[in-house]
Amino acid sequence: MLKIQPNFLVESSSSTRLPTWLESLLSEKFFNPCMIHEDAKKNEKNIFCVDCCEAICHHCLHLHNSHRLLQIRRYVYHDVIRVGDAEKLMDCSYVQAYTANSAKVVFLNPRPQTRISRNLSNNCIGCERGLQDPYLFCSLSCKIHHIMRSEGMMSEYLHECEILTLPEPGSDDWLMTPESVIEPFVSLTTSSSGLNTNCARVDHLTIVRKKRSSKFEISGAAREAIHPPELEATVNRRKGMPRRSPFN
């Protein structure tokens, strides 16, 4: 039975001091049709307005020209954002990141998993999903939940960001698919005072998930080994006219 991990959300109050935009970002349902532009094509809500704390589609952009906008992307039906965009708003250190289509991304919320990987050497502090060393969290939500539970506020981990714009149309418009080749990426340039600082720093990981092809192809060398050119010439050579043996 599939066990779905809950989204770690913390209600905003004077004691927790969790920003409204951050709570909305983690709880928002992206890629649903926009009700305002329900008759328009490509009306998926894949943009988050930090100032309005809501998801919008690209047809709504004219109403948010001067606002801070965050592009949301998908990998295997789960929401991800670019590390470069996320780091403008918050500290993303120790969150496992991936490289896909030349962009480094992190998951917003923990992904469902059939069973908890407690026997692995390194698990997520929030949901116990198996991670690559030296990561501590599988998503931004798991890190935020841990900080709120241990420290009660996010102010030390948030960054001042007055301008946050979308990429140029067509330059970075992609949806990650299950066939995408991804590889872990370590980014521990910033340290968190409330986290475990004894983790070893990894500068390079060479683990790459390769795509598999369902087609069976025979290389040129193998094809020549099966059917040598000399054999093919002998087989395909036309037989000459028959000749009778001379009488003795």
Coordinates of C-alpha atoms in Angstrom, one line a residue:
M1 CA 0.0 0.0 0.0
L2 CA 1.3 3.4 -1.0
K3 CA 2.2 5.5 2.0
I4 CA 1.9 9.2 1.3
Q5 CA 4.0 11.5 3.4
P6 CA 2.1 14.6 4.6
N7 CA 3.3 18.1 3.7
F8 CA 5.0 19.7 6.7
L9 CA 3.2 23.0 7.1
V10 CA 3.3 25.3 10.1
E11 CA 0.5 27.8 10.7
S12 CA 1.5 31.4 10.6
S13 CA 1.4 33.2 14.0
S14 CA 3.3 35.7 16.0
S15 CA 5.2 32.9 17.7
T16 CA 6.2 30.8 14.7
R17 CA 6.9 33.8 12.4
L18 CA 6.5 31.7 9.3
P19 CA 6.0 34.1 6.3
T20 CA 2.6 33.9 4.6
W21 CA 4.2 33.6 1.2
L22 CA 6.3 30.6 2.3
E23 CA 3.3 28.8 3.8
S24 CA 1.3 29.5 0.6
L25 CA 4.2 28.2 -1.6
L26 CA 4.3 24.9 0.2
S27 CA 0.6 24.4 0.3
E28 CA -0.3 25.6 -3.2
K29 CA -1.6 23.2 -5.8
F30 CA 0.3 24.0 -9.0
F31 CA -0.4 23.0 -12.6
N32 CA -4.2 23.1 -12.1
P33 CA -6.2 25.0 -14.7
C34 CA -6.6 28.7 -14.0
M35 CA -10.3 29.4 -13.4
I36 CA -9.9 32.9 -14.7
H37 CA -8.6 31.7 -18.0
E38 CA -10.3 28.3 -18.2
D39 CA -11.0 28.7 -21.9
A40 CA -7.5 29.6 -22.8
K41 CA -4.8 27.2 -24.0
K42 CA -1.8 26.4 -21.7
N43 CA -3.6 27.8 -18.6
E44 CA -1.7 25.7 -16.0
K45 CA -0.9 27.6 -12.9
N46 CA 2.9 27.1 -12.9
I47 CA 3.9 30.5 -11.6
F48 CA 3.9 31.7 -7.9
C49 CA 3.5 35.3 -7.0
V50 CA 5.4 35.9 -3.8
D51 CA 3.7 39.3 -3.2
C52 CA 0.2 38.0 -3.8
C53 CA 0.9 34.6 -2.2
E54 CA -1.0 32.7 -5.0
A55 CA -0.4 30.6 -8.0
I56 CA -1.1 32.1 -11.4
C57 CA -0.9 31.1 -15.1
H58 CA 1.1 33.0 -17.7
H59 CA -2.1 34.7 -18.9
C60 CA -2.3 36.5 -15.5
L61 CA 1.2 38.0 -15.8
H62 CA -0.1 41.4 -16.9
L63 CA -1.6 41.8 -13.4
H64 CA 1.7 41.0 -11.7
N65 CA 4.2 43.0 -13.7
S66 CA 6.0 44.6 -10.7
H67 CA 5.7 41.6 -8.4
R68 CA 8.2 38.9 -7.4
L69 CA 7.5 35.8 -9.5
L70 CA 8.7 32.3 -9.1
Q71 CA 8.7 29.7 -11.8
I72 CA 7.4 26.2 -10.7
R73 CA 8.5 23.1 -12.7
R74 CA 7.6 19.5 -12.5
Y75 CA 9.5 16.2 -12.2
V76 CA 7.5 13.0 -12.2
Y77 CA 4.4 14.9 -11.2
H78 CA 6.1 16.7 -8.3
D79 CA 6.8 20.4 -7.9
V80 CA 10.4 21.6 -8.1
I81 CA 12.1 25.0 -8.3
R82 CA 15.5 26.1 -9.5
V83 CA 18.1 26.4 -6.8
G84 CA 19.1 29.8 -8.1
D85 CA 15.6 31.1 -7.6
A86 CA 15.1 29.5 -4.2
E87 CA 18.4 30.7 -2.8
K88 CA 17.3 34.3 -3.5
L89 CA 14.6 33.8 -0.9
M90 CA 15.9 31.3 1.6
D91 CA 18.9 29.2 2.7
C92 CA 18.9 25.9 0.7
S93 CA 22.0 24.3 2.1
Y94 CA 21.8 20.6 3.0
V95 CA 18.7 20.1 0.7
Q96 CA 19.3 17.4 -1.9
A97 CA 19.4 19.1 -5.3
Y98 CA 19.5 17.6 -8.8
T99 CA 20.8 18.7 -12.2
A100 CA 18.3 18.4 -15.0
N101 CA 18.3 20.2 -18.3
S102 CA 21.3 22.3 -17.2
A103 CA 19.3 23.6 -14.2
K104 CA 19.8 22.7 -10.6
V105 CA 16.4 22.1 -8.9
V106 CA 15.0 21.1 -5.4
F107 CA 11.7 19.6 -4.5
L108 CA 9.2 21.8 -2.6
N109 CA 7.6 18.9 -0.6
P110 CA 8.6 15.3 0.2
R111 CA 7.6 12.8 -2.3
P112 CA 5.4 9.7 -1.6
Q113 CA 7.4 6.6 -0.8
T114 CA 6.2 3.0 -0.4
R115 CA 8.3 2.4 2.7
I116 CA 10.6 4.3 4.9
S117 CA 14.3 3.6 4.3
R118 CA 15.5 3.4 7.9
N119 CA 18.3 1.0 7.0
L120 CA 20.2 3.4 4.8
S121 CA 23.3 5.2 6.0
N122 CA 21.8 8.6 5.4
N123 CA 18.1 9.5 5.6
C124 CA 16.1 12.7 5.5
I125 CA 15.6 14.2 8.9
G126 CA 12.0 15.1 8.1
C127 CA 10.6 12.0 6.2
E128 CA 13.5 9.5 6.4
R129 CA 13.8 9.2 2.7
G130 CA 17.2 7.8 1.6
L131 CA 19.6 10.6 0.6
Q132 CA 23.1 11.0 -0.9
D133 CA 25.8 12.1 1.6
P134 CA 26.1 14.8 3.0
Y135 CA 22.5 16.0 2.5
L136 CA 20.1 16.2 5.4
F137 CA 16.8 17.0 3.7
C138 CA 15.0 15.7 0.6
S139 CA 12.9 18.9 0.1
L140 CA 12.5 22.5 1.3
S141 CA 9.5 21.5 3.3
C142 CA 11.4 19.0 5.3
K143 CA 14.1 21.6 6.2
I144 CA 11.5 24.3 7.1
H145 CA 9.6 21.8 9.3
H146 CA 12.9 20.9 11.1
I147 CA 13.9 24.5 11.7
M148 CA 10.4 25.5 12.9
R149 CA 10.3 22.5 15.3
S150 CA 13.8 23.1 16.7
E151 CA 14.1 26.9 16.6
G152 CA 10.6 28.2 16.2
M153 CA 11.3 30.8 13.5
M154 CA 12.7 31.1 10.0
S155 CA 14.0 34.7 10.1
E156 CA 17.7 33.6 10.2
Y157 CA 17.3 31.5 7.1
L158 CA 15.4 33.9 4.9
H159 CA 17.0 36.3 2.4
E160 CA 15.9 39.8 1.4
C161 CA 14.8 39.7 -2.2
E162 CA 13.2 42.7 -3.9
I163 CA 13.4 41.6 -7.5
L164 CA 12.5 38.1 -8.7
T165 CA 11.7 37.7 -12.4
L166 CA 10.9 34.9 -14.7
P167 CA 13.3 33.6 -17.3
E168 CA 12.9 34.8 -20.9
P169 CA 10.1 33.1 -22.8
G170 CA 11.5 29.9 -24.5
S171 CA 14.9 30.1 -22.8
D172 CA 14.0 27.9 -19.9
D173 CA 10.5 26.6 -20.6
W174 CA 10.6 22.9 -19.8
L175 CA 8.8 20.2 -17.9
M176 CA 11.0 17.5 -16.4
T177 CA 9.8 14.0 -17.4
P178 CA 10.4 10.5 -16.0
E179 CA 12.9 10.0 -18.9
S180 CA 15.0 13.0 -17.9
V181 CA 18.6 12.2 -17.0
I182 CA 19.3 13.6 -13.5
E183 CA 22.3 13.6 -11.3
P184 CA 22.8 14.7 -7.7
F185 CA 24.3 18.1 -7.2
V186 CA 26.0 19.2 -3.9
S187 CA 25.7 22.8 -3.0
L188 CA 26.9 23.5 0.5
T189 CA 28.3 27.0 0.0
T190 CA 26.2 28.4 2.9
S191 CA 26.1 26.9 6.3
S192 CA 23.2 26.8 8.7
S193 CA 23.9 27.5 12.4
G194 CA 21.0 25.4 13.6
L195 CA 21.9 22.4 11.5
N196 CA 24.5 19.7 11.9
T197 CA 27.8 21.3 10.8
N198 CA 29.8 18.2 11.2
C199 CA 28.8 16.8 7.8
A200 CA 31.6 16.3 5.4
R201 CA 31.7 18.5 2.3
V202 CA 31.5 16.7 -1.0
D203 CA 32.9 18.7 -4.0
H204 CA 32.0 16.2 -6.8
L205 CA 29.6 13.3 -7.3
T206 CA 29.8 11.1 -10.3
I207 CA 26.6 9.2 -9.9
V208 CA 24.5 9.5 -13.1
R209 CA 21.3 7.8 -13.9
K210 CA 21.4 6.7 -17.5
K211 CA 18.4 6.3 -19.7
R212 CA 17.6 2.8 -21.0
S213 CA 16.4 2.1 -24.5
S214 CA 13.7 -0.4 -25.2
K215 CA 15.0 -1.0 -28.8
F216 CA 17.6 -3.6 -29.5
E217 CA 20.2 -2.4 -32.0
I218 CA 23.2 -4.2 -33.5
S219 CA 26.4 -2.2 -34.0
G220 CA 28.2 -2.1 -37.2
A221 CA 31.1 -4.2 -35.9
A222 CA 28.7 -6.9 -34.6
R223 CA 26.8 -6.9 -37.8
E224 CA 30.0 -7.5 -39.8
A225 CA 31.0 -10.3 -37.4
I226 CA 27.6 -12.0 -38.1
H227 CA 27.7 -11.4 -41.8
P228 CA 31.3 -10.9 -43.1
P229 CA 31.6 -8.9 -46.4
E230 CA 33.4 -11.8 -48.0
L231 CA 30.6 -14.3 -47.1
E232 CA 27.9 -11.9 -48.4
A233 CA 29.8 -11.5 -51.7
T234 CA 30.0 -15.2 -52.1
V235 CA 26.4 -15.8 -51.2
N236 CA 25.1 -13.0 -53.4
R237 CA 27.4 -13.8 -56.4
R238 CA 25.3 -15.0 -59.4
K239 CA 25.9 -18.5 -60.6
G240 CA 27.5 -18.9 -64.0
M241 CA 26.3 -21.0 -67.0
P242 CA 26.6 -24.7 -66.4
R243 CA 29.3 -26.5 -68.5
R244 CA 29.5 -30.2 -69.4
S245 CA 32.7 -32.1 -68.6
P246 CA 34.7 -33.2 -71.7
F247 CA 34.4 -36.8 -73.0
N248 CA 37.4 -39.0 -72.6

